[in-house]
Every structure is written in structure tokens, then in C-alpha cells.
mmCIF file of N, CA and C in Angstrom:
data_model
loop_
_atom_site.group_PDB
_atom_site.id
_atom_site.type_symbol
_atom_site.label_atom_id
_atom_site.label_comp_id
_atom_site.label_asym_id
_atom_site.label_seq_id
_atom_site.Cartn_x
_atom_site.Cartn_y
_atom_site.Cartn_z
ATOM 1 N N UNK A 1474 -0.943 -24.126 6.693
ATOM 2 C CA UNK A 1474 -1.725 -22.909 6.666
ATOM 3 C C UNK A 1474 -1.764 -22.320 5.257
ATOM 4 N N UNK A 1475 -0.626 -22.359 4.549
ATOM 5 C CA UNK A 1475 -0.627 -21.852 3.170
ATOM 6 C C UNK A 1475 -1.604 -22.646 2.311
ATOM 7 N N UNK A 1476 -1.597 -23.948 2.485
ATOM 8 C CA UNK A 1476 -2.507 -24.798 1.717
ATOM 9 C C UNK A 1476 -3.959 -24.451 2.048
ATOM 10 N N UNK A 1477 -4.257 -24.307 3.312
ATOM 11 C CA UNK A 1477 -5.610 -23.976 3.766
ATOM 12 C C UNK A 1477 -6.109 -22.664 3.150
ATOM 13 N N UNK A 1478 -5.193 -21.703 2.975
ATOM 14 C CA UNK A 1478 -5.551 -20.391 2.441
ATOM 15 C C UNK A 1478 -5.423 -20.303 0.921
ATOM 16 N N UNK A 1479 -4.983 -21.389 0.285
ATOM 17 C CA UNK A 1479 -4.821 -21.373 -1.169
ATOM 18 C C UNK A 1479 -3.597 -20.588 -1.617
ATOM 19 N N UNK A 1480 -2.564 -20.549 -0.793
ATOM 20 C CA UNK A 1480 -1.356 -19.783 -1.095
ATOM 21 C C UNK A 1480 -0.122 -20.666 -1.212
ATOM 22 N N UNK A 1481 -0.318 -21.928 -1.539
ATOM 23 C CA UNK A 1481 0.768 -22.902 -1.560
ATOM 24 C C UNK A 1481 1.940 -22.461 -2.430
ATOM 25 N N UNK A 1482 1.684 -21.904 -3.584
ATOM 26 C CA UNK A 1482 2.750 -21.536 -4.518
ATOM 27 C C UNK A 1482 3.109 -20.061 -4.438
ATOM 28 N N UNK A 1483 2.791 -19.433 -3.333
ATOM 29 C CA UNK A 1483 3.044 -17.995 -3.184
ATOM 30 C C UNK A 1483 4.043 -17.733 -2.055
ATOM 31 N N UNK A 1484 4.794 -16.668 -2.209
ATOM 32 C CA UNK A 1484 5.595 -16.127 -1.119
ATOM 33 C C UNK A 1484 4.651 -15.219 -0.347
ATOM 34 N N UNK A 1485 4.529 -15.431 0.947
ATOM 35 C CA UNK A 1485 3.559 -14.689 1.759
ATOM 36 C C UNK A 1485 4.249 -13.602 2.567
ATOM 37 N N UNK A 1486 3.773 -12.382 2.376
ATOM 38 C CA UNK A 1486 4.208 -11.234 3.154
ATOM 39 C C UNK A 1486 3.070 -10.930 4.115
ATOM 40 N N UNK A 1487 3.340 -11.006 5.408
ATOM 41 C CA UNK A 1487 2.316 -10.826 6.429
ATOM 42 C C UNK A 1487 2.443 -9.459 7.079
ATOM 43 N N UNK A 1488 1.311 -8.807 7.250
ATOM 44 C CA UNK A 1488 1.247 -7.562 8.001
ATOM 45 C C UNK A 1488 0.067 -7.629 8.957
ATOM 46 N N UNK A 1489 0.111 -6.828 9.996
ATOM 47 C CA UNK A 1489 -0.996 -6.761 10.938
ATOM 48 C C UNK A 1489 -1.390 -5.298 11.093
ATOM 49 N N UNK A 1490 -2.659 -5.013 10.866
ATOM 50 C CA UNK A 1490 -3.187 -3.681 11.152
ATOM 51 C C UNK A 1490 -4.705 -3.791 11.210
ATOM 52 N N UNK A 1491 -5.306 -2.868 11.904
ATOM 53 C CA UNK A 1491 -6.752 -2.919 12.089
ATOM 54 C C UNK A 1491 -7.477 -1.840 11.302
ATOM 55 N N UNK A 1492 -6.772 -0.761 10.939
ATOM 56 C CA UNK A 1492 -7.327 0.318 10.131
ATOM 57 C C UNK A 1492 -6.310 0.695 9.067
ATOM 58 N N UNK A 1493 -6.801 1.190 7.941
ATOM 59 C CA UNK A 1493 -5.880 1.594 6.885
ATOM 60 C C UNK A 1493 -5.239 2.944 7.158
ATOM 61 N N UNK A 1494 -6.006 3.902 7.590
ATOM 62 C CA UNK A 1494 -5.526 5.284 7.641
ATOM 63 C C UNK A 1494 -5.272 5.717 9.084
ATOM 64 N N UNK A 1495 -4.228 5.179 9.682
ATOM 65 C CA UNK A 1495 -3.865 5.601 11.036
ATOM 66 C C UNK A 1495 -2.363 5.443 11.234
ATOM 67 N N UNK A 1496 -1.915 5.655 12.427
ATOM 68 C CA UNK A 1496 -0.484 5.645 12.747
ATOM 69 C C UNK A 1496 0.153 4.264 12.639
ATOM 70 N N UNK A 1497 -0.650 3.214 12.484
ATOM 71 C CA UNK A 1497 -0.104 1.860 12.377
ATOM 72 C C UNK A 1497 0.313 1.502 10.949
ATOM 73 N N UNK A 1498 0.090 2.420 10.009
ATOM 74 C CA UNK A 1498 0.684 2.276 8.684
ATOM 75 C C UNK A 1498 0.013 1.331 7.712
ATOM 76 N N UNK A 1499 -1.267 1.095 7.865
ATOM 77 C CA UNK A 1499 -1.974 0.214 6.943
ATOM 78 C C UNK A 1499 -1.897 0.663 5.497
ATOM 79 N N UNK A 1500 -1.873 1.967 5.280
ATOM 80 C CA UNK A 1500 -1.764 2.496 3.909
ATOM 81 C C UNK A 1500 -0.488 2.000 3.226
ATOM 82 N N UNK A 1501 0.572 1.843 4.001
ATOM 83 C CA UNK A 1501 1.846 1.400 3.429
ATOM 84 C C UNK A 1501 1.820 -0.081 3.069
ATOM 85 N N UNK A 1502 1.019 -0.869 3.768
ATOM 86 C CA UNK A 1502 0.845 -2.275 3.378
ATOM 87 C C UNK A 1502 0.162 -2.360 2.022
ATOM 88 N N UNK A 1503 -0.836 -1.521 1.798
ATOM 89 C CA UNK A 1503 -1.528 -1.496 0.503
ATOM 90 C C UNK A 1503 -0.575 -1.019 -0.587
ATOM 91 N N UNK A 1504 0.194 0.016 -0.300
ATOM 92 C CA UNK A 1504 1.178 0.515 -1.260
ATOM 93 C C UNK A 1504 2.199 -0.574 -1.591
ATOM 94 N N UNK A 1505 2.637 -1.306 -0.578
ATOM 95 C CA UNK A 1505 3.584 -2.401 -0.775
ATOM 96 C C UNK A 1505 2.976 -3.499 -1.644
ATOM 97 N N UNK A 1506 1.727 -3.844 -1.402
ATOM 98 C CA UNK A 1506 1.064 -4.899 -2.176
ATOM 99 C C UNK A 1506 1.059 -4.574 -3.665
ATOM 100 N N UNK A 1507 0.981 -3.317 -4.005
ATOM 101 C CA UNK A 1507 0.970 -2.905 -5.422
ATOM 102 C C UNK A 1507 2.300 -3.162 -6.103
ATOM 103 N N UNK A 1508 3.369 -3.356 -5.331
ATOM 104 C CA UNK A 1508 4.696 -3.617 -5.880
ATOM 105 C C UNK A 1508 4.993 -5.112 -6.029
ATOM 106 N N UNK A 1509 4.197 -5.958 -5.405
ATOM 107 C CA UNK A 1509 4.506 -7.387 -5.366
ATOM 108 C C UNK A 1509 4.418 -8.035 -6.736
ATOM 109 N N UNK A 1510 5.248 -9.049 -6.936
ATOM 110 C CA UNK A 1510 5.217 -9.823 -8.183
ATOM 111 C C UNK A 1510 4.084 -10.853 -8.118
ATOM 112 N N UNK A 1511 3.864 -11.545 -9.210
ATOM 113 C CA UNK A 1511 2.753 -12.504 -9.301
ATOM 114 C C UNK A 1511 2.876 -13.664 -8.319
ATOM 115 N N UNK A 1512 4.101 -14.024 -7.925
ATOM 116 C CA UNK A 1512 4.263 -15.152 -7.003
ATOM 117 C C UNK A 1512 4.334 -14.712 -5.540
ATOM 118 N N UNK A 1513 4.017 -13.442 -5.286
ATOM 119 C CA UNK A 1513 4.014 -12.907 -3.925
ATOM 120 C C UNK A 1513 2.602 -12.467 -3.554
ATOM 121 N N UNK A 1514 2.251 -12.637 -2.293
ATOM 122 C CA UNK A 1514 0.892 -12.301 -1.848
ATOM 123 C C UNK A 1514 0.937 -11.679 -0.457
ATOM 124 N N UNK A 1515 0.167 -10.631 -0.265
ATOM 125 C CA UNK A 1515 0.085 -9.951 1.030
ATOM 126 C C UNK A 1515 -1.070 -10.536 1.832
ATOM 127 N N UNK A 1516 -0.816 -10.869 3.086
ATOM 128 C CA UNK A 1516 -1.859 -11.274 4.016
ATOM 129 C C UNK A 1516 -1.855 -10.249 5.144
ATOM 130 N N UNK A 1517 -3.014 -9.652 5.390
ATOM 131 C CA UNK A 1517 -3.137 -8.680 6.472
ATOM 132 C C UNK A 1517 -4.072 -9.254 7.519
ATOM 133 N N UNK A 1518 -3.570 -9.354 8.720
ATOM 134 C CA UNK A 1518 -4.337 -9.902 9.830
ATOM 135 C C UNK A 1518 -5.035 -8.771 10.576
ATOM 136 N N UNK A 1519 -6.351 -8.920 10.767
ATOM 137 C CA UNK A 1519 -7.112 -8.024 11.620
ATOM 138 C C UNK A 1519 -7.723 -6.808 10.971
ATOM 139 N N UNK A 1520 -7.464 -6.573 9.698
ATOM 140 C CA UNK A 1520 -7.945 -5.363 9.034
ATOM 141 C C UNK A 1520 -9.462 -5.359 8.894
ATOM 142 N N UNK A 1521 -10.052 -4.235 9.267
ATOM 143 C CA UNK A 1521 -11.487 -4.019 9.056
ATOM 144 C C UNK A 1521 -11.638 -2.811 8.151
ATOM 145 N N UNK A 1522 -12.131 -3.033 6.942
ATOM 146 C CA UNK A 1522 -12.308 -1.944 5.997
ATOM 147 C C UNK A 1522 -13.383 -2.312 4.986
ATOM 148 N N UNK A 1523 -14.026 -1.313 4.460
ATOM 149 C CA UNK A 1523 -14.967 -1.495 3.360
ATOM 150 C C UNK A 1523 -14.346 -1.051 2.042
ATOM 151 N N UNK A 1524 -13.116 -0.578 2.101
ATOM 152 C CA UNK A 1524 -12.437 -0.095 0.906
ATOM 153 C C UNK A 1524 -12.011 -1.264 0.022
ATOM 154 N N UNK A 1525 -11.980 -1.018 -1.272
ATOM 155 C CA UNK A 1525 -11.527 -2.031 -2.226
ATOM 156 C C UNK A 1525 -10.004 -2.127 -2.115
ATOM 157 N N UNK A 1526 -9.534 -3.342 -1.958
ATOM 158 C CA UNK A 1526 -8.104 -3.602 -1.836
ATOM 159 C C UNK A 1526 -7.586 -4.278 -3.093
ATOM 160 N N UNK A 1527 -6.289 -4.182 -3.358
ATOM 161 C CA UNK A 1527 -5.717 -4.904 -4.502
ATOM 162 C C UNK A 1527 -6.003 -6.406 -4.397
ATOM 163 N N UNK A 1528 -6.088 -7.059 -5.528
ATOM 164 C CA UNK A 1528 -6.415 -8.488 -5.604
ATOM 165 C C UNK A 1528 -5.414 -9.370 -4.855
ATOM 166 N N UNK A 1529 -4.186 -8.902 -4.716
ATOM 167 C CA UNK A 1529 -3.160 -9.730 -4.080
ATOM 168 C C UNK A 1529 -3.074 -9.512 -2.565
ATOM 169 N N UNK A 1530 -4.142 -8.978 -1.987
ATOM 170 C CA UNK A 1530 -4.228 -8.846 -0.531
ATOM 171 C C UNK A 1530 -5.333 -9.752 -0.018
ATOM 172 N N UNK A 1531 -4.985 -10.595 0.924
ATOM 173 C CA UNK A 1531 -5.967 -11.419 1.624
ATOM 174 C C UNK A 1531 -6.060 -10.901 3.053
ATOM 175 N N UNK A 1532 -7.273 -10.680 3.516
ATOM 176 C CA UNK A 1532 -7.492 -10.210 4.877
ATOM 177 C C UNK A 1532 -7.984 -11.371 5.722
ATOM 178 N N UNK A 1533 -7.321 -11.589 6.845
ATOM 179 C CA UNK A 1533 -7.739 -12.598 7.808
ATOM 180 C C UNK A 1533 -8.294 -11.889 9.042
ATOM 181 N N UNK A 1534 -9.341 -12.434 9.628
ATOM 182 C CA UNK A 1534 -9.904 -11.794 10.824
ATOM 183 C C UNK A 1534 -8.952 -11.903 12.010
ATOM 184 N N UNK A 1535 -9.066 -10.955 12.908
ATOM 185 C CA UNK A 1535 -8.303 -10.982 14.154
ATOM 186 C C UNK A 1535 -8.585 -12.298 14.873
ATOM 187 N N UNK A 1536 -7.565 -12.856 15.485
ATOM 188 C CA UNK A 1536 -7.735 -14.109 16.216
ATOM 189 C C UNK A 1536 -7.339 -13.921 17.677
ATOM 190 N N UNK A 1537 -7.997 -14.652 18.541
ATOM 191 C CA UNK A 1537 -7.639 -14.660 19.956
ATOM 192 C C UNK A 1537 -6.974 -15.983 20.337
ATOM 193 N N UNK A 1538 -6.724 -16.825 19.322
ATOM 194 C CA UNK A 1538 -6.097 -18.121 19.538
ATOM 195 C C UNK A 1538 -4.581 -18.003 19.358
ATOM 196 N N UNK A 1539 -3.840 -18.299 20.403
ATOM 197 C CA UNK A 1539 -2.384 -18.249 20.326
ATOM 198 C C UNK A 1539 -1.873 -19.250 19.290
ATOM 199 N N UNK A 1540 -2.487 -20.439 19.257
ATOM 200 C CA UNK A 1540 -2.059 -21.471 18.312
ATOM 201 C C UNK A 1540 -2.289 -21.022 16.868
ATOM 202 N N UNK A 1541 -3.449 -20.437 16.594
ATOM 203 C CA UNK A 1541 -3.729 -19.973 15.237
ATOM 204 C C UNK A 1541 -2.796 -18.830 14.851
ATOM 205 N N UNK A 1542 -2.551 -17.918 15.772
ATOM 206 C CA UNK A 1542 -1.649 -16.807 15.502
ATOM 207 C C UNK A 1542 -0.245 -17.317 15.179
ATOM 208 N N UNK A 1543 0.230 -18.294 15.930
ATOM 209 C CA UNK A 1543 1.548 -18.877 15.664
ATOM 210 C C UNK A 1543 1.589 -19.528 14.281
ATOM 211 N N UNK A 1544 0.515 -20.185 13.878
ATOM 212 C CA UNK A 1544 0.453 -20.793 12.544
ATOM 213 C C UNK A 1544 0.497 -19.724 11.455
ATOM 214 N N UNK A 1545 -0.180 -18.624 11.684
ATOM 215 C CA UNK A 1545 -0.193 -17.539 10.695
ATOM 216 C C UNK A 1545 1.200 -16.937 10.558
ATOM 217 N N UNK A 1546 1.840 -16.607 11.683
ATOM 218 C CA UNK A 1546 3.212 -16.083 11.624
ATOM 219 C C UNK A 1546 4.149 -17.080 10.947
ATOM 220 N N UNK A 1547 4.012 -18.355 11.276
ATOM 221 C CA UNK A 1547 4.928 -19.375 10.771
ATOM 222 C C UNK A 1547 4.769 -19.635 9.283
ATOM 223 N N UNK A 1548 3.578 -19.450 8.743
ATOM 224 C CA UNK A 1548 3.391 -19.699 7.311
ATOM 225 C C UNK A 1548 3.908 -18.554 6.456
ATOM 226 N N UNK A 1549 4.117 -17.386 7.080
ATOM 227 C CA UNK A 1549 4.609 -16.231 6.338
ATOM 228 C C UNK A 1549 6.088 -16.387 6.012
ATOM 229 N N UNK A 1550 6.470 -15.920 4.846
ATOM 230 C CA UNK A 1550 7.878 -15.922 4.463
ATOM 231 C C UNK A 1550 8.600 -14.723 5.060
ATOM 232 N N UNK A 1551 7.844 -13.661 5.313
ATOM 233 C CA UNK A 1551 8.390 -12.459 5.946
ATOM 234 C C UNK A 1551 7.244 -11.697 6.607
ATOM 235 N N UNK A 1552 7.541 -11.096 7.750
ATOM 236 C CA UNK A 1552 6.579 -10.239 8.439
ATOM 237 C C UNK A 1552 7.001 -8.798 8.220
ATOM 238 N N UNK A 1553 6.027 -7.937 7.912
ATOM 239 C CA UNK A 1553 6.307 -6.526 7.650
ATOM 240 C C UNK A 1553 5.545 -5.665 8.656
ATOM 241 N N UNK A 1554 6.282 -4.774 9.299
ATOM 242 C CA UNK A 1554 5.671 -3.836 10.240
ATOM 243 C C UNK A 1554 5.836 -2.430 9.687
ATOM 244 N N UNK A 1555 4.723 -1.844 9.251
ATOM 245 C CA UNK A 1555 4.749 -0.496 8.665
ATOM 246 C C UNK A 1555 4.215 0.561 9.623
ATOM 247 N N UNK A 1556 4.257 0.275 10.898
ATOM 248 C CA UNK A 1556 3.761 1.217 11.895
ATOM 249 C C UNK A 1556 4.625 2.478 11.912
ATOM 250 N N UNK A 1557 3.968 3.614 12.043
ATOM 251 C CA UNK A 1557 4.666 4.895 12.101
ATOM 252 C C UNK A 1557 5.051 5.274 13.527
ATOM 253 N N UNK A 1558 4.388 4.665 14.505
ATOM 254 C CA UNK A 1558 4.675 4.930 15.912
ATOM 255 C C UNK A 1558 4.648 3.609 16.677
ATOM 256 N N UNK A 1559 5.693 3.362 17.429
ATOM 257 C CA UNK A 1559 5.778 2.147 18.233
ATOM 258 C C UNK A 1559 6.522 2.441 19.524
ATOM 259 N N UNK A 1560 6.250 1.647 20.530
ATOM 260 C CA UNK A 1560 7.059 1.664 21.741
ATOM 261 C C UNK A 1560 8.006 0.472 21.683
ATOM 262 N N UNK A 1561 7.465 -0.706 21.882
ATOM 263 C CA UNK A 1561 8.228 -1.948 21.806
ATOM 264 C C UNK A 1561 7.293 -2.979 21.176
ATOM 265 N N UNK A 1562 7.285 -3.063 19.843
ATOM 266 C CA UNK A 1562 6.266 -3.834 19.129
ATOM 267 C C UNK A 1562 6.345 -5.345 19.350
ATOM 268 N N UNK A 1563 5.363 -5.863 20.041
ATOM 269 C CA UNK A 1563 5.333 -7.302 20.288
ATOM 270 C C UNK A 1563 5.098 -8.088 19.011
ATOM 271 N N UNK A 1564 4.476 -7.485 17.997
ATOM 272 C CA UNK A 1564 4.255 -8.220 16.746
ATOM 273 C C UNK A 1564 5.580 -8.627 16.108
ATOM 274 N N UNK A 1565 6.590 -7.779 16.197
ATOM 275 C CA UNK A 1565 7.908 -8.149 15.671
ATOM 276 C C UNK A 1565 8.493 -9.311 16.454
ATOM 277 N N UNK A 1566 8.360 -9.258 17.762
ATOM 278 C CA UNK A 1566 8.875 -10.324 18.623
ATOM 279 C C UNK A 1566 8.133 -11.631 18.358
ATOM 280 N N UNK A 1567 6.825 -11.552 18.212
ATOM 281 C CA UNK A 1567 6.024 -12.753 17.932
ATOM 282 C C UNK A 1567 6.438 -13.388 16.613
ATOM 283 N N UNK A 1568 6.642 -12.567 15.582
ATOM 284 C CA UNK A 1568 7.074 -13.102 14.289
ATOM 285 C C UNK A 1568 8.423 -13.801 14.425
ATOM 286 N N UNK A 1569 9.362 -13.148 15.073
ATOM 287 C CA UNK A 1569 10.691 -13.737 15.252
ATOM 288 C C UNK A 1569 10.623 -15.025 16.055
ATOM 289 N N UNK A 1570 9.764 -15.067 17.068
ATOM 290 C CA UNK A 1570 9.610 -16.273 17.885
ATOM 291 C C UNK A 1570 9.090 -17.445 17.051
ATOM 292 N N UNK A 1571 8.397 -17.136 15.966
ATOM 293 C CA UNK A 1571 7.874 -18.183 15.074
ATOM 294 C C UNK A 1571 8.830 -18.475 13.919
ATOM 295 N N UNK A 1572 10.015 -17.874 13.947
ATOM 296 C CA UNK A 1572 11.009 -18.130 12.912
ATOM 297 C C UNK A 1572 10.814 -17.325 11.648
ATOM 298 N N UNK A 1573 10.013 -16.274 11.711
ATOM 299 C CA UNK A 1573 9.715 -15.462 10.535
ATOM 300 C C UNK A 1573 10.530 -14.175 10.578
ATOM 301 N N UNK A 1574 11.350 -13.919 9.553
ATOM 302 C CA UNK A 1574 12.133 -12.683 9.536
ATOM 303 C C UNK A 1574 11.221 -11.459 9.439
ATOM 304 N N UNK A 1575 11.736 -10.320 9.896
ATOM 305 C CA UNK A 1575 10.951 -9.087 9.982
ATOM 306 C C UNK A 1575 11.621 -7.979 9.177
ATOM 307 N N UNK A 1576 10.807 -7.257 8.421
ATOM 308 C CA UNK A 1576 11.230 -6.008 7.813
ATOM 309 C C UNK A 1576 10.312 -4.946 8.397
ATOM 310 N N UNK A 1577 10.908 -3.930 9.010
ATOM 311 C CA UNK A 1577 10.128 -2.963 9.765
ATOM 312 C C UNK A 1577 10.575 -1.536 9.507
ATOM 313 N N UNK A 1578 9.627 -0.615 9.608
ATOM 314 C CA UNK A 1578 9.989 0.792 9.626
ATOM 315 C C UNK A 1578 10.741 1.077 10.917
ATOM 316 N N UNK A 1579 11.627 2.040 10.878
ATOM 317 C CA UNK A 1579 12.420 2.428 12.041
ATOM 318 C C UNK A 1579 11.598 3.355 12.942
ATOM 319 N N UNK A 1580 10.623 2.764 13.601
ATOM 320 C CA UNK A 1580 9.748 3.540 14.482
ATOM 321 C C UNK A 1580 9.858 3.002 15.901
ATOM 322 N N UNK A 1581 10.119 3.884 16.826
ATOM 323 C CA UNK A 1581 10.194 3.485 18.231
ATOM 324 C C UNK A 1581 11.165 2.345 18.464
ATOM 325 N N UNK A 1582 10.693 1.307 19.156
ATOM 326 C CA UNK A 1582 11.546 0.185 19.515
ATOM 327 C C UNK A 1582 11.757 -0.844 18.416
ATOM 328 N N UNK A 1583 11.163 -0.643 17.254
ATOM 329 C CA UNK A 1583 11.299 -1.634 16.173
ATOM 330 C C UNK A 1583 12.747 -1.900 15.818
ATOM 331 N N UNK A 1584 13.541 -0.852 15.731
ATOM 332 C CA UNK A 1584 14.941 -1.005 15.360
ATOM 333 C C UNK A 1584 15.770 -1.719 16.408
ATOM 334 N N UNK A 1585 15.290 -1.757 17.633
ATOM 335 C CA UNK A 1585 16.014 -2.433 18.707
ATOM 336 C C UNK A 1585 15.758 -3.931 18.724
ATOM 337 N N UNK A 1586 14.715 -4.368 18.065
ATOM 338 C CA UNK A 1586 14.325 -5.777 18.072
ATOM 339 C C UNK A 1586 14.948 -6.544 16.906
ATOM 340 N N UNK A 1587 15.071 -5.890 15.763
ATOM 341 C CA UNK A 1587 15.529 -6.534 14.535
ATOM 342 C C UNK A 1587 16.996 -6.197 14.302
ATOM 343 N N UNK A 1588 17.793 -7.230 13.955
ATOM 344 C CA UNK A 1588 19.192 -6.993 13.608
ATOM 345 C C UNK A 1588 19.508 -7.698 12.292
ATOM 346 N N UNK A 1589 20.775 -7.677 11.897
ATOM 347 C CA UNK A 1589 21.172 -8.247 10.596
ATOM 348 C C UNK A 1589 20.924 -9.749 10.497
ATOM 349 N N UNK A 1590 20.699 -10.422 11.603
ATOM 350 C CA UNK A 1590 20.412 -11.854 11.585
ATOM 351 C C UNK A 1590 18.923 -12.176 11.522
ATOM 352 N N UNK A 1591 18.083 -11.184 11.792
ATOM 353 C CA UNK A 1591 16.642 -11.451 11.894
ATOM 354 C C UNK A 1591 15.790 -10.663 10.911
ATOM 355 N N UNK A 1592 16.397 -9.735 10.177
ATOM 356 C CA UNK A 1592 15.627 -8.960 9.213
ATOM 357 C C UNK A 1592 16.274 -7.630 8.919
ATOM 358 N N UNK A 1593 15.445 -6.645 8.594
ATOM 359 C CA UNK A 1593 15.931 -5.329 8.196
ATOM 360 C C UNK A 1593 15.072 -4.234 8.814
ATOM 361 N N UNK A 1594 15.710 -3.098 9.055
ATOM 362 C CA UNK A 1594 15.026 -1.893 9.518
ATOM 363 C C UNK A 1594 15.225 -0.838 8.432
ATOM 364 N N UNK A 1595 14.121 -0.224 7.982
ATOM 365 C CA UNK A 1595 14.194 0.806 6.944
ATOM 366 C C UNK A 1595 13.546 2.090 7.452
ATOM 367 N N UNK A 1596 13.864 3.170 6.792
ATOM 368 C CA UNK A 1596 13.305 4.458 7.185
ATOM 369 C C UNK A 1596 11.784 4.464 7.023
ATOM 370 N N UNK A 1597 11.135 5.168 7.912
ATOM 371 C CA UNK A 1597 9.671 5.302 7.872
ATOM 372 C C UNK A 1597 9.233 5.850 6.521
ATOM 373 N N UNK A 1598 8.181 5.271 5.968
ATOM 374 C CA UNK A 1598 7.524 5.652 4.715
ATOM 375 C C UNK A 1598 8.298 5.252 3.454
ATOM 376 N N UNK A 1599 9.446 4.605 3.582
ATOM 377 C CA UNK A 1599 10.250 4.222 2.415
ATOM 378 C C UNK A 1599 9.828 2.829 1.934
ATOM 379 N N UNK A 1600 8.734 2.787 1.186
ATOM 380 C CA UNK A 1600 8.166 1.516 0.726
ATOM 381 C C UNK A 1600 9.059 0.869 -0.328
ATOM 382 N N UNK A 1601 9.777 1.658 -1.096
ATOM 383 C CA UNK A 1601 10.674 1.095 -2.112
ATOM 384 C C UNK A 1601 11.781 0.276 -1.449
ATOM 385 N N UNK A 1602 12.441 0.824 -0.453
ATOM 386 C CA UNK A 1602 13.488 0.087 0.262
ATOM 387 C C UNK A 1602 12.883 -1.072 1.044
ATOM 388 N N UNK A 1603 11.707 -0.869 1.607
ATOM 389 C CA UNK A 1603 11.001 -1.944 2.307
ATOM 390 C C UNK A 1603 10.869 -3.156 1.389
ATOM 391 N N UNK A 1604 10.407 -2.924 0.163
ATOM 392 C CA UNK A 1604 10.234 -4.024 -0.789
ATOM 393 C C UNK A 1604 11.582 -4.623 -1.198
ATOM 394 N N UNK A 1605 12.599 -3.806 -1.379
ATOM 395 C CA UNK A 1605 13.926 -4.321 -1.721
ATOM 396 C C UNK A 1605 14.432 -5.283 -0.648
ATOM 397 N N UNK A 1606 14.221 -4.938 0.609
ATOM 398 C CA UNK A 1606 14.671 -5.797 1.709
ATOM 399 C C UNK A 1606 13.832 -7.068 1.784
ATOM 400 N N UNK A 1607 12.548 -6.968 1.510
ATOM 401 C CA UNK A 1607 11.692 -8.152 1.458
ATOM 402 C C UNK A 1607 12.202 -9.104 0.378
ATOM 403 N N UNK A 1608 12.537 -8.559 -0.777
ATOM 404 C CA UNK A 1608 13.038 -9.390 -1.891
ATOM 405 C C UNK A 1608 14.336 -10.117 -1.496
ATOM 406 N N UNK A 1609 15.181 -9.485 -0.731
ATOM 407 C CA UNK A 1609 16.423 -10.125 -0.268
ATOM 408 C C UNK A 1609 16.071 -11.332 0.599
ATOM 409 N N UNK A 1610 15.135 -11.150 1.518
ATOM 410 C CA UNK A 1610 14.739 -12.263 2.381
ATOM 411 C C UNK A 1610 14.096 -13.378 1.567
ATOM 412 N N UNK A 1611 13.203 -13.029 0.649
ATOM 413 C CA UNK A 1611 12.525 -14.057 -0.154
ATOM 414 C C UNK A 1611 13.507 -14.827 -1.022
ATOM 415 N N UNK A 1612 14.511 -14.139 -1.535
ATOM 416 C CA UNK A 1612 15.523 -14.787 -2.377
ATOM 417 C C UNK A 1612 16.387 -15.749 -1.568
ATOM 418 N N UNK A 1613 16.699 -15.375 -0.328
ATOM 419 C CA UNK A 1613 17.598 -16.162 0.509
ATOM 420 C C UNK A 1613 16.912 -17.106 1.471
ATOM 421 N N UNK A 1614 15.577 -17.195 1.385
ATOM 422 C CA UNK A 1614 14.800 -18.041 2.303
ATOM 423 C C UNK A 1614 15.129 -17.735 3.749
#
């Protein structure tokens, strides 16, 4: 999948959101992308926007294919959930099921899904710590 998307030599940070300015935290994915190094790239699944995004963000259309979704999760080096409100986020579970570690805001049930073996939970809106935890995962594979 990385080869297909032209991201072979990049560390891929995956996020899922459909709008930038809502409770699902799309704005924080854009803020995070601005912190990434040259060998890191943000992929956002499902986003619909006419706004100009940073060059290091690739948007993939929403998919209804379970197989394609699993390939997308699996090619990511880390999954990031910047949602401000959650009940029990299946996106975190889906990422973990594909072997992809998760860094998530501490919203709703997110903190109950991720532990020290599967990723990190950070305070809501703390993009600096979010990126620090992503760097730990990328460094340690």
C-alpha cells in the first residue's frame, strides 16, 4: 500500500476524519502535520474539504471495503485519533487489530482501549505531546 501511494520511504501517520472543524478533531491532524519531519507523512482517510492542506497530508477517500481498510491501517506506522468526543472508538480497535499502534486523545473510551503495550493516551488538544509519543513509536518500530 505504501508503494501504491508513493510513500515507500516515509513513516506514515494515519488519521480518520470527515470534516476539519468538528468534534472529531480534524483541525488537530492538520496541526500535527505541520510538526512532521521530512520523512514523515500524514494520511487522512475520508476527509472532505476544499481547504488548502499542508503538502505532507494525503487524503484518501472513504472506503466501504473491509480489505482495503485493513490494508490502509496495516501500512500505517501509527494511527492517531484526535477526536474530542468518543464513546468507544472502533477506529482505535480496528487499527490495533491490524497491528498498528495508536496514539489518541483521552476522550471517552479511547483511554480504555489503548495501554502501554499498544500505544499512548494524551490529554485532549495537546498536539505537542501527541507528536512526542508518535516519535517514540516511530523510533521503536
